[in-house]
Coordinates of C-alpha atoms and ligand atoms in Angstrom, one line a residue:
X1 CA -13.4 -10.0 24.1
X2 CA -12.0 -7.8 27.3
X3 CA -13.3 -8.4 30.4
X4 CA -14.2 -6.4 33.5
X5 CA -14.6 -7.0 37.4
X6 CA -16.5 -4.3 39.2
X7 CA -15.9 -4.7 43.1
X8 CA -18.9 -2.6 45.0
X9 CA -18.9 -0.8 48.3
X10 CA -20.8 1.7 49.9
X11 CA -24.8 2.0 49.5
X12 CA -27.4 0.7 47.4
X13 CA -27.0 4.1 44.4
X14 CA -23.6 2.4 44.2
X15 CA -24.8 -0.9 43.4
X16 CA -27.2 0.5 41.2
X17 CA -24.3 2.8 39.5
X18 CA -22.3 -0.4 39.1
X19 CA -24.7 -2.3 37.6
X20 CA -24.9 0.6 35.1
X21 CA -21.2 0.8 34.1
X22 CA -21.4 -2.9 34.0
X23 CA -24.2 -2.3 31.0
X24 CA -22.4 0.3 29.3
X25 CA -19.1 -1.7 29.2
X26 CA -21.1 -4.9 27.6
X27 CA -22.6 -3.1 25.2
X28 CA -19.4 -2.0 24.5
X29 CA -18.2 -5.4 23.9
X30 CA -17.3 -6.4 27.2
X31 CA -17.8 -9.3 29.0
X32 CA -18.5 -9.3 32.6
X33 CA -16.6 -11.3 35.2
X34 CA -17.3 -12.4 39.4
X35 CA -13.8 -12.2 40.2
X36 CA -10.8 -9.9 39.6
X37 CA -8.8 -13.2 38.3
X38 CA -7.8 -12.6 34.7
X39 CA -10.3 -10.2 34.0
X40 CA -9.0 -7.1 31.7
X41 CA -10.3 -4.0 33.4
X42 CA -10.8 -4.0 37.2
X43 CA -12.9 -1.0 38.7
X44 CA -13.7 -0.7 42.7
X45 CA -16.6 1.1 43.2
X46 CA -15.6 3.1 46.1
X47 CA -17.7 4.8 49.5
X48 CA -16.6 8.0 51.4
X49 CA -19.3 8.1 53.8
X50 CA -16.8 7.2 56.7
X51 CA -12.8 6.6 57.4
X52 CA -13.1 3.1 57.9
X53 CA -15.2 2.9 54.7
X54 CA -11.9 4.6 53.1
X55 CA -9.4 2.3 54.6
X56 CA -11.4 -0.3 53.4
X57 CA -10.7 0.9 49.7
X58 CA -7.1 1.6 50.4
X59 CA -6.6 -2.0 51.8
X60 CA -8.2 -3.5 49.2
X61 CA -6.5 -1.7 46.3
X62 CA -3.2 -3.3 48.2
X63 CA -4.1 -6.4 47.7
X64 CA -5.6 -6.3 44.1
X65 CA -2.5 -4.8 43.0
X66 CA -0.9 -8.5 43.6
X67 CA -4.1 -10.4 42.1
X68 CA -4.0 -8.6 38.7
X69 CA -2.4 -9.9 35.7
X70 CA -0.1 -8.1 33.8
X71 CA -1.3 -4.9 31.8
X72 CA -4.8 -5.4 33.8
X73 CA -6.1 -1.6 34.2
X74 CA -7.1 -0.6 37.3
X75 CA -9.8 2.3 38.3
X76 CA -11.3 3.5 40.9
X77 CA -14.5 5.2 40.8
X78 CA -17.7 5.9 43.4
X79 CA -17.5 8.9 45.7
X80 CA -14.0 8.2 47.1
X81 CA -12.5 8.9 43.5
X82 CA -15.3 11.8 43.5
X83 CA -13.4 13.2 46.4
X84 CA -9.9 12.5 45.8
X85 CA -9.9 13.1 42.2
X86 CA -5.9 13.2 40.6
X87 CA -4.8 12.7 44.4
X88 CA -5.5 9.0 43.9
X89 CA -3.1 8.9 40.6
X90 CA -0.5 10.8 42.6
X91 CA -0.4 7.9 46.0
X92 CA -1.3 4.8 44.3
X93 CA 0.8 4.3 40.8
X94 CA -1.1 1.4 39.7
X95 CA -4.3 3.4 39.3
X96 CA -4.8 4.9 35.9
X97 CA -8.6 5.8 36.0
X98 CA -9.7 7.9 38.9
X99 CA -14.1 8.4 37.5
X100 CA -16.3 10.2 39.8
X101 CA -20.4 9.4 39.6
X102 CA -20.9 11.7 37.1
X103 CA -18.6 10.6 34.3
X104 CA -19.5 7.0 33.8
X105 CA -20.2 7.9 30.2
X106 CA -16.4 8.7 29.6
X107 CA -15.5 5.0 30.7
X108 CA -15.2 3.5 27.2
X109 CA -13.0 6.2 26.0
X110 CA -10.9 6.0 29.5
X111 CA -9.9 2.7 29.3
X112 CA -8.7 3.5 26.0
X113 CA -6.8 6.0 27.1
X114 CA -5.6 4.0 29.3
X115 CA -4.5 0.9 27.4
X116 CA -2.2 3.5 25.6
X117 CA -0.8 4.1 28.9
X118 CA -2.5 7.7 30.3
X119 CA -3.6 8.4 33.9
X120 CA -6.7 10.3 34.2
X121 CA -9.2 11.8 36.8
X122 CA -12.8 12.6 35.7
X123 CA -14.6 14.6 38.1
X124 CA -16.6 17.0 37.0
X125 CA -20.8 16.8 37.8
X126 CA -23.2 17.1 34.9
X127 CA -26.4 18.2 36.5
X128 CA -28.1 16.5 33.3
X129 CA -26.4 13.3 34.1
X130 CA -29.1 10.2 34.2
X131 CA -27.3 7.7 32.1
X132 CA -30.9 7.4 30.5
X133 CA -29.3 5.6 27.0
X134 CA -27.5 3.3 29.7
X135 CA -29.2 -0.3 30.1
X136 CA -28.2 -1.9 33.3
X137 CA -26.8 -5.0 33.7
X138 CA -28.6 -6.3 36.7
X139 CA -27.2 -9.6 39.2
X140 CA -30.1 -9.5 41.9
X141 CA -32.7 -11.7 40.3
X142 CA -35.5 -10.8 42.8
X143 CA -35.8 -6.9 42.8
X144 CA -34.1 -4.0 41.0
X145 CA -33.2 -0.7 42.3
X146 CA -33.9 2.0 40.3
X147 CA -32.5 5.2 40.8
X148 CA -35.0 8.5 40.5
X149 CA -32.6 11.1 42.0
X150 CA -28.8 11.7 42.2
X151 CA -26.8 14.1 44.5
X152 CA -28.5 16.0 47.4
X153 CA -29.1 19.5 48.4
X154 CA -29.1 19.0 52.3
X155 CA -25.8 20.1 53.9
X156 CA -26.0 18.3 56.8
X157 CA -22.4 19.1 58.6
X158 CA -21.3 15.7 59.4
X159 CA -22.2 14.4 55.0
X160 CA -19.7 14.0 52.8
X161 CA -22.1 12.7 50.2
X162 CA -22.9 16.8 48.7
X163 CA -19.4 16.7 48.0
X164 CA -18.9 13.6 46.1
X165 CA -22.6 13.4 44.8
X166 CA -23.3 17.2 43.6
X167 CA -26.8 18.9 43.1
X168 CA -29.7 17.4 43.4
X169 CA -31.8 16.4 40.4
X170 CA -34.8 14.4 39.5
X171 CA -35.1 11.9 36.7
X172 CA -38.3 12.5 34.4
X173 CA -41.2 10.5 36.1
X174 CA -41.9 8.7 32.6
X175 CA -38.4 7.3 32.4
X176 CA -38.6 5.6 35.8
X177 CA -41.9 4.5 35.0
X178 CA -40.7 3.2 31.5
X179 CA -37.2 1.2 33.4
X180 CA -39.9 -0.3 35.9
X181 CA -42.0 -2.0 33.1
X182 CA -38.9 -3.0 31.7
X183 CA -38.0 -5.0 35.0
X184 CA -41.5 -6.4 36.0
X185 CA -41.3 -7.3 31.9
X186 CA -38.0 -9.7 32.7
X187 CA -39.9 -11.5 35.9
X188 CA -39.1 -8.8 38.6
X189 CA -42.0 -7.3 40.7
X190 CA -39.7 -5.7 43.6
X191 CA -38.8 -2.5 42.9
X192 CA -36.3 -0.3 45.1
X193 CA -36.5 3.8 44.2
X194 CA -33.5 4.9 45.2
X195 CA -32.2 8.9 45.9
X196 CA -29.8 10.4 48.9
X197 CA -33.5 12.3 49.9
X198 CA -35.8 10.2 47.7
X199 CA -38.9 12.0 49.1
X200 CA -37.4 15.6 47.4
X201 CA -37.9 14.0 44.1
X202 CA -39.5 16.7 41.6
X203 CA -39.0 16.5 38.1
X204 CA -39.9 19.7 37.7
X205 CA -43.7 18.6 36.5
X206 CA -44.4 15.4 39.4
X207 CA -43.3 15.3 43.1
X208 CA -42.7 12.1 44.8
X209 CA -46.4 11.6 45.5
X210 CA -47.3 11.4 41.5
X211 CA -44.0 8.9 41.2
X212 CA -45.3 6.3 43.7
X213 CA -48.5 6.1 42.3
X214 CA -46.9 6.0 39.0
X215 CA -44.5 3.4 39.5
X216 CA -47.1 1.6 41.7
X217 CA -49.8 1.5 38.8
X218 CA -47.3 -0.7 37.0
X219 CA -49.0 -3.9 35.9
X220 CA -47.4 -6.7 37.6
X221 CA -45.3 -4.8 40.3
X222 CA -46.3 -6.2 43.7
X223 CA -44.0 -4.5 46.1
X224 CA -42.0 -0.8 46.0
X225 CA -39.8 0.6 48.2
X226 CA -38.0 3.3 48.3
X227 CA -34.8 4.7 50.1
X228 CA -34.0 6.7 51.5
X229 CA -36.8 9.3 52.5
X230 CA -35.6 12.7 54.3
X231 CA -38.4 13.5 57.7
X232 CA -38.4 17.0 56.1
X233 CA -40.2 16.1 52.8
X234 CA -43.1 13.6 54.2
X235 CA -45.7 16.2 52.6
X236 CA -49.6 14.7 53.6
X237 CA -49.3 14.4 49.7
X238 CA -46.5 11.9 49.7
X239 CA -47.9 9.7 52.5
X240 CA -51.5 9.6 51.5
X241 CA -49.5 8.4 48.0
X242 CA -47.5 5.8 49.7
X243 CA -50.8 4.4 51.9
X244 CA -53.3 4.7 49.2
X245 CA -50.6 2.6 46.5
X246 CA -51.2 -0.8 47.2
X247 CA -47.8 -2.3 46.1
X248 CA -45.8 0.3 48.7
X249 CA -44.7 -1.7 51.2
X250 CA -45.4 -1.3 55.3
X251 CA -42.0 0.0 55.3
X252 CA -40.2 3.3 55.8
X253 CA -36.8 4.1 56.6
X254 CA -36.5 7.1 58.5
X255 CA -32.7 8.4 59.1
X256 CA -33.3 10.1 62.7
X257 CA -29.2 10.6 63.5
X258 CA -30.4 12.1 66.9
X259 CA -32.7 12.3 69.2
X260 CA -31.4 15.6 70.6
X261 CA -32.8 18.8 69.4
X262 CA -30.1 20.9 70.0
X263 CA -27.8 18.3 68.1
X264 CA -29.9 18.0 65.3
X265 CA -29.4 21.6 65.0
X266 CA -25.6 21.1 64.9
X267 CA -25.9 18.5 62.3
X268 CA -27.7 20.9 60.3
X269 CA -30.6 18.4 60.1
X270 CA -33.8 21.2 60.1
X271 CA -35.8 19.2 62.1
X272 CA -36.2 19.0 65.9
X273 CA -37.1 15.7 67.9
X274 CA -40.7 16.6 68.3
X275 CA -40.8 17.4 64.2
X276 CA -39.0 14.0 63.5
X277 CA -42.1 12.1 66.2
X278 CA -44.7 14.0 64.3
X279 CA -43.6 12.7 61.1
X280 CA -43.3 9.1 62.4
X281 CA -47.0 9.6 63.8
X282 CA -48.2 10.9 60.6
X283 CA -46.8 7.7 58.7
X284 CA -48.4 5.6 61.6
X285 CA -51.8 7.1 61.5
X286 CA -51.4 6.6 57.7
X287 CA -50.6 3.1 57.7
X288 CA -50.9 0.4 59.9
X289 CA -48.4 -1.8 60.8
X290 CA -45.9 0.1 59.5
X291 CA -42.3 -0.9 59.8
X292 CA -39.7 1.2 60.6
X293 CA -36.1 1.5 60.7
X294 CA -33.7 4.8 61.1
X295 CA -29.8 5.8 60.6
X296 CA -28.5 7.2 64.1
X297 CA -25.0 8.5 64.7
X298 CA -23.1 8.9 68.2
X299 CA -20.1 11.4 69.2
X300 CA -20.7 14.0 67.0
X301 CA -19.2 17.1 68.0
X302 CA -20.3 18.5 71.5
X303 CA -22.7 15.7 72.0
X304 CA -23.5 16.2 75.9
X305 CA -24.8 13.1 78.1
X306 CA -28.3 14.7 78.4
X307 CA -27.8 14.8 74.5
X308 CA -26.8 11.4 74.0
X309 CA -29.7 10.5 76.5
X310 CA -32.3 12.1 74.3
X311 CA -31.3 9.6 71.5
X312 CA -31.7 6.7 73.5
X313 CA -35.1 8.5 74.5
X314 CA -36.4 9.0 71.3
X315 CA -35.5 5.1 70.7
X316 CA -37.3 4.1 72.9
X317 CA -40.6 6.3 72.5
X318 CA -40.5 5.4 68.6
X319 CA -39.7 2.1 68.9
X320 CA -38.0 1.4 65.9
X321 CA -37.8 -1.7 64.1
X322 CA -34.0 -2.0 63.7
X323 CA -31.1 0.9 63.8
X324 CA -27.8 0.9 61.7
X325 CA -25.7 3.0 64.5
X326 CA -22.5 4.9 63.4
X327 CA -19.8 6.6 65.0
X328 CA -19.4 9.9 64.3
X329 CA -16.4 10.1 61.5
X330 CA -14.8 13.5 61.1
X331 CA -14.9 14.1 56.7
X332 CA -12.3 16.3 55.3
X333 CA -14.0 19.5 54.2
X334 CA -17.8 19.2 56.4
X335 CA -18.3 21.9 58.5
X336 CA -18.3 19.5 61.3
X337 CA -14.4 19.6 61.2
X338 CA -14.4 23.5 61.5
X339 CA -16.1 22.9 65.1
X340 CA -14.4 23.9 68.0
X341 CA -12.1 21.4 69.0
X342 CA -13.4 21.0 72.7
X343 CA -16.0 19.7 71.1
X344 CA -14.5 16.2 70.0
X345 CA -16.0 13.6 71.5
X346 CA -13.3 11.0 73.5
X347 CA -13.4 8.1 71.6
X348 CA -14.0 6.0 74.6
X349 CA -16.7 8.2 75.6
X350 CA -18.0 7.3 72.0
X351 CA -17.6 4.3 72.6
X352 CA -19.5 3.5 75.6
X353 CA -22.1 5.3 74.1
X354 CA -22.5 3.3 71.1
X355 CA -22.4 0.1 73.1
X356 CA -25.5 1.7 75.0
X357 CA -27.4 2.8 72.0
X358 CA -26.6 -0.8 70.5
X359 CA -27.9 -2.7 73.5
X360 CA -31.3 -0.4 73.6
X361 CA -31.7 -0.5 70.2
X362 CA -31.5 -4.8 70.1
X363 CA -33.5 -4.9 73.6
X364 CA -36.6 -2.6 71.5
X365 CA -36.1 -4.9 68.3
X366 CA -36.2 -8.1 70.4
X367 CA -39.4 -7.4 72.9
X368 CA -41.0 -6.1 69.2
X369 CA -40.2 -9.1 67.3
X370 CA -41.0 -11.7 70.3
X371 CA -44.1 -10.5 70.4
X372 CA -45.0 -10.9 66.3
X373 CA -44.3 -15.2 67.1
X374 CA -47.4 -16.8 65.6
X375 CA -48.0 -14.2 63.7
X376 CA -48.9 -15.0 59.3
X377 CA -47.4 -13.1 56.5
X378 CA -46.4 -12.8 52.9
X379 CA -42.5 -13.2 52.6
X380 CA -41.1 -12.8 49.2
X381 CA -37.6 -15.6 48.8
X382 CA -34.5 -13.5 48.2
X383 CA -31.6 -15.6 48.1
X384 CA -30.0 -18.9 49.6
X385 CA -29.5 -17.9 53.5
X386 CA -26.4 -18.2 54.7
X387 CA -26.6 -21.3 57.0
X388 CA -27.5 -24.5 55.4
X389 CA -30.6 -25.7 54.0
X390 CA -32.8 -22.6 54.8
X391 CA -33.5 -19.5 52.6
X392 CA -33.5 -16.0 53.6
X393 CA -37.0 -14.5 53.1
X394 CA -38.0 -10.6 53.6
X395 CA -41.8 -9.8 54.7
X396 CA -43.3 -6.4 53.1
X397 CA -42.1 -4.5 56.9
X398 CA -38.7 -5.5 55.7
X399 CA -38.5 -8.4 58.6
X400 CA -35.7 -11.1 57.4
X401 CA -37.4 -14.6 57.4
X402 CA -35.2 -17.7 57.4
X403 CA -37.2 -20.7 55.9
X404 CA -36.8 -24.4 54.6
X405 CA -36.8 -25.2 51.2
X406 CA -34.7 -26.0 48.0
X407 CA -33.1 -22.8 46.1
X408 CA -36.1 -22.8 43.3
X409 CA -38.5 -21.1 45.7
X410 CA -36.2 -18.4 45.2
X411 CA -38.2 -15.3 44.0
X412 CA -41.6 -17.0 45.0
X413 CA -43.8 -15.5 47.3
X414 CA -45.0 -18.2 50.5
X415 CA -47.4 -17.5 53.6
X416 CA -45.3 -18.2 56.5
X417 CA -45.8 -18.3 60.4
X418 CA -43.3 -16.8 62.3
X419 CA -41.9 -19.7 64.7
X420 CA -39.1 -18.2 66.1
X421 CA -37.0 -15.1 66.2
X422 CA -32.9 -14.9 67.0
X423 CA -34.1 -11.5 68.3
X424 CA -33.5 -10.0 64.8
X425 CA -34.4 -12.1 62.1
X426 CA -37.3 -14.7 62.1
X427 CA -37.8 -18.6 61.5
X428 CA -40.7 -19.2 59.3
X429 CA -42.8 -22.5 58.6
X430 CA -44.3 -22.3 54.8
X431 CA -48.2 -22.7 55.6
X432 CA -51.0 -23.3 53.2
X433 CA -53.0 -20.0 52.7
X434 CA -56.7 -20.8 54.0
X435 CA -58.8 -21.9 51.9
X436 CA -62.2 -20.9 51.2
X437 CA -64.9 -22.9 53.4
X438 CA -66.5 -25.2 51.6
X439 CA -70.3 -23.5 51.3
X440 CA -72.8 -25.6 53.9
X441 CA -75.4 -27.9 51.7
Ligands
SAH1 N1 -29.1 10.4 52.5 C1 -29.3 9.6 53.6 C2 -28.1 9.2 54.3 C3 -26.9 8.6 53.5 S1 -25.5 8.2 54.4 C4 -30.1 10.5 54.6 O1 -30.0 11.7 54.6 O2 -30.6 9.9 55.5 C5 -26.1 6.9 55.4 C6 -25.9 7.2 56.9 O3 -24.5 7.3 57.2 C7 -26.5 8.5 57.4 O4 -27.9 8.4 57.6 C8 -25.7 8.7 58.7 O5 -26.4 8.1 59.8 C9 -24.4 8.0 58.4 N2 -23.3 9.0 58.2 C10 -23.2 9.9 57.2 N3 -22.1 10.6 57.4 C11 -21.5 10.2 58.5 C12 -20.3 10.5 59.2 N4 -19.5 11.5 58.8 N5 -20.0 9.8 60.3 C13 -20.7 8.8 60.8 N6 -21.9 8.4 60.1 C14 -22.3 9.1 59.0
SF4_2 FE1 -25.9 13.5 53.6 FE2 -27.8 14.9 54.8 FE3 -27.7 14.7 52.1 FE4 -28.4 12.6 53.6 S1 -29.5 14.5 53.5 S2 -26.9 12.6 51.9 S3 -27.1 12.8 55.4 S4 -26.2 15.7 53.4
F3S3 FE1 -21.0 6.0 50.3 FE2 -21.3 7.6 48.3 FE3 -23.3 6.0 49.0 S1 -20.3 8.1 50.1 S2 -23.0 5.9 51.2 S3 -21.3 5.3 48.3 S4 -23.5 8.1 48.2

C-alpha cells in the first residue's frame, strides 16, 4: 500500500484540515506514516499568516527535497499553496501538487496525476466545501478539534487569511453535533470548535448560541472550547449560551491586536478599546473566573508611542491571562502594504516595543498566577510533558499543569493543588477529592 507523511504548520484549522486529508487518503488505501522517511506521498501543510512562517516552509521544502526517496511526490498545500498557487511549481521543481484548502477532495486524483508525472495547482474556493463525507483521521488522543466554519469575512488590513481562506460559511449545526457524538463515542470528551471568527457561525437556521448548547448537550462531553471568537460577535445570546452550558470551559480567547483606538481603526478591526473592555466585562460578569488570553500585534503601520502605550494600557487594565505577541509582518496584497510608506515602523523601534509588551505581558501573567498557589482544580492529562517524569496537564481556564505520574493517567481527569508556578505554567500535587463527612451518630 502507498504511504503518506503530512508535515503541519500554522493554526489549529490546519491540524484539523490535515487530519482530514490524512482520512481521505486512508480510505483511499493509504497508509499513514510519522516521518517523511520512505513514505510515498509527502504533503507540508503550509501557514501564510507571517514571513517567517513562509521561510519556514521554504526552508523546510529544502531540506525534504534531500530526505525523499526516489519518485516520492511532493505537495504543498495549506494557505501558502492557497496564495502562491502555480508560482510554487514555477520556483521549486520538485513540487508537483500545489492544493489550496478548498480542494482537498481533488487529492486522490492529484497524486495520480502526478505519479504519471503532471504538475498541478488547485486553487479554486467552493463555498459548499465542508469535506462532510470526509472521516478524519485523528492523532491527539485527548480532545478533537472540530471545525464549524471555514474562511472569514473580516478584512482586517494586516490578514492574509481572507485571501487564502475565502468566504465565510457555516457548517449545518446537526453535522457538528453528529462528528461530536462520534468523538465522545471513541473515549474523547474535549471538544475544540474551530473557525477564523467562530462566534459568526450561522448556518443559516442556528447562530453560535444554538451550537454551544447543542454541542454541549452531548452525552458524555465534559469540556468545549472554542477558537477563535471575534469581540464583535459576543451577542448577550452567545454568552448567556456559553455561561449557562455547563461543559464550556472558563476560557475565552479574545484577539485584542491593540489597545489603541485609533489603530484598531487602521487595522480595520471595527471595534474601539472601550468596545473590546466592554465585551471582556460582559464575559466577566457572565462567568466567573473566567480565563482569558488575547492575540496582540506591535509595529503596524503608523503605530505612534502614545499608540503603542495604549496597548500596554489596555494590558494591564484587562489583565490578561497570557498574550501570543507578534510583529507586525507586511502580506503581499493587504491593504496594509498600500499604507503610506512613512508609516513603517523601524524595525528596531518594533523591536523595543515588543520586548516591552513581552515583559508586561509575563509580569501581569506572573503576579496572576502567583497568587492562584494553593489554589484546587480539575486538570484534564494531555500528554507526556516535556521534562522527565511529569505530565503536562491543562485546567478548564486553559492553565498548563505539570504533574507526577506514569503516562496511563494520560486523558484522566485528577484534582490538583497548584504548588508552584515557573510564572507561566503550574506544578500540581494529585490530591484526593474530599470526601463526604462521615454523618455524626
Ligand atoms: N481569526 C483570528 C486570527 C487568526 S491569525 C482572529 O481574528 O482573531 C492569528 C493571529 O496572528 C492574529 O490574531 C494576529 O494577532 C496575528 N497576525 C495576523 N496577521 C498578521 C500579520 N500580518 N503580522 C503579524 N501578526 C499577524
Ligand atoms: Fe484575519 Fe481579521 Fe479574519 Fe481574523 S478576523 S482571520 S485577523 S481578517
Ligand atoms: Fe496560517 Fe492559514 Fe491558519 S495563514 S494561521 S494556517 S488560516
Amino acid at each position: 500500500m502507498p504511504s503518506v507523511y503530512i508535515e503541519t504548520y500554522g493554526c489549529q484549522m490546519n491540524v484539523s484540515d490535515s487530519e482530514l486529508m490524512y482520512g481521505k487518503l486512508q480510505a483511499e488505501g493509504y497508509v499513514t506514516q510519522e516521518t517523511p522517511h520512505g513514505a510515498d506521498v509527502v504533503l507540508i501543510n503550509t501557514c501564510a499568516i507571517r514571513e517567517n512562517a513562509e521561510q519556514r516552509v521554504i526552508g523546510r521544502l529544502g531540506e525534504l527535497r534531500r530526505d525523499l526517496k526516489p519518485g516520492a511526490i511532493l505537495g504543498v498545500t495549506g494557505c501558502m499553496a492557497q496564495r502562491l498557487g502555480a508560482r510554487l511549481l514555477a520556483t521549486d521543481t520538485r513540487v508537483q501538487l500545489v492544493v489550496g484548502p478548498d480542494a482537498y477532495r481533488m487529492l486522490p486524483a492529484l497524486i495520480e496525476g502526478a505519479r504519471n508525472g503532471e504538475r498541478f495547482s488547485a486553487t479554486d474556493f467552493d463555498l459548499e466545501e465542508h469535506y462532510e463525507d470526509f472521516t478524519a483521521r485523528r492523532f491527539e488522543g485527548v480532545k478533537a478539534w472540530i471545525p464549524v466554519q471555514r474562511g472569514c469575512d473580516y478584512r482586517c488590513t494586516y490578514c492574509i487569511v481572507p485571501t487564502t481562506r475565502g468566504p465565510e460559511r457555516s457548517r449545518k449545526l446537526a453535522d457538528v453535533v453528529r462528528e461530536t457524538r462520534e468523538v465522545v463515542a471513541q473515549g474523547i470528551n474535549e471538544v475544540v470548535l474551530l473557525g477564523q471568527t467562530v462566534n459568526s457561525y450561522n448556518d443559516g437556521t442556528h447562530d453560535f448560541a444554538d451550537l454551544l448548547r447543542a454541542v454541549g448537550a452531548v452525552d458524555g462531553l465534559r469540556r468545549l472550547r472554542y477558537t477563535s471568537p471575534h469581540p464583535n460577535d459576543f451577542s448577550d445570546r452567545v454568552i448567556a449560551a456559553m455561561a449557562g452550558t455547563p461543559a464550556v470551559c472558563e476560557h475565552v480567547h479574545l484577539p485584542m491586536q491593540s489597545g489603541s483606538t485609533s489603530m484598531l481603526k487602521r487595522m480595520l478591526r471595527r471595534y474601539s478599546r472601550e468596545d473590546y473592555l466592554d465585551c471582556v466585562a460582559r464575559l466577566r460578569a457572565a462567568i466567573p473566573g473566567l480565563g482569558i488570553t488575547t492575540d496582540i500585534i506591535v509595529g503596524f503601520p503608523g503605530e505612534t508611542d502614545e499608540e503603542f502605550e495604549e496597548t500596554l494600557s489596555l494590558c494591564r487594565e484587562v489583565r490578561f491571562d497570557d498574550a501570543f505577541t507578534f510583529k507586525f509582518s507586511a502580506r503581499e496584497g493587504t491593504p496594509a502594504t498600500r499604507m503610506p510608506p512613512e508609516w513603517t515602523i523601524a524595525s528596531e523601534v518594533v523591536d523595543r516595543r515588543y520586548e516591552s509588551l513581552m515583559a508586561t505581558v509575563r509580569g501581569i501573567s506572573r503576579e496572576k498566577n502567583m497568587g492562584r498557589l494553593g489554589e484546587r482544580m480539575e486538570v484534564l492529562v494531555e500528554k507526556e510533558a516535556r521534562k522527565g517524569e511529569l505530565l503536562q496537564a491543562r485546567s478548564r481556564d486553559f492553565k498548563t499543569v505539570l504533574v507526577p505520574g506514569t503516562p496511563e493517567l494520560i486523558g484522566t481527569y485528577l484534582t490538583v493543588e497548584l504548588t508552584g508556578t515557573t510564572g507561566a505554567t503550574f506544578t500540581g500535587t494529585p490530591v484526593q477529592e474530599r470526601q463526604p463527612l462521615p454523618m455524626a451518630g
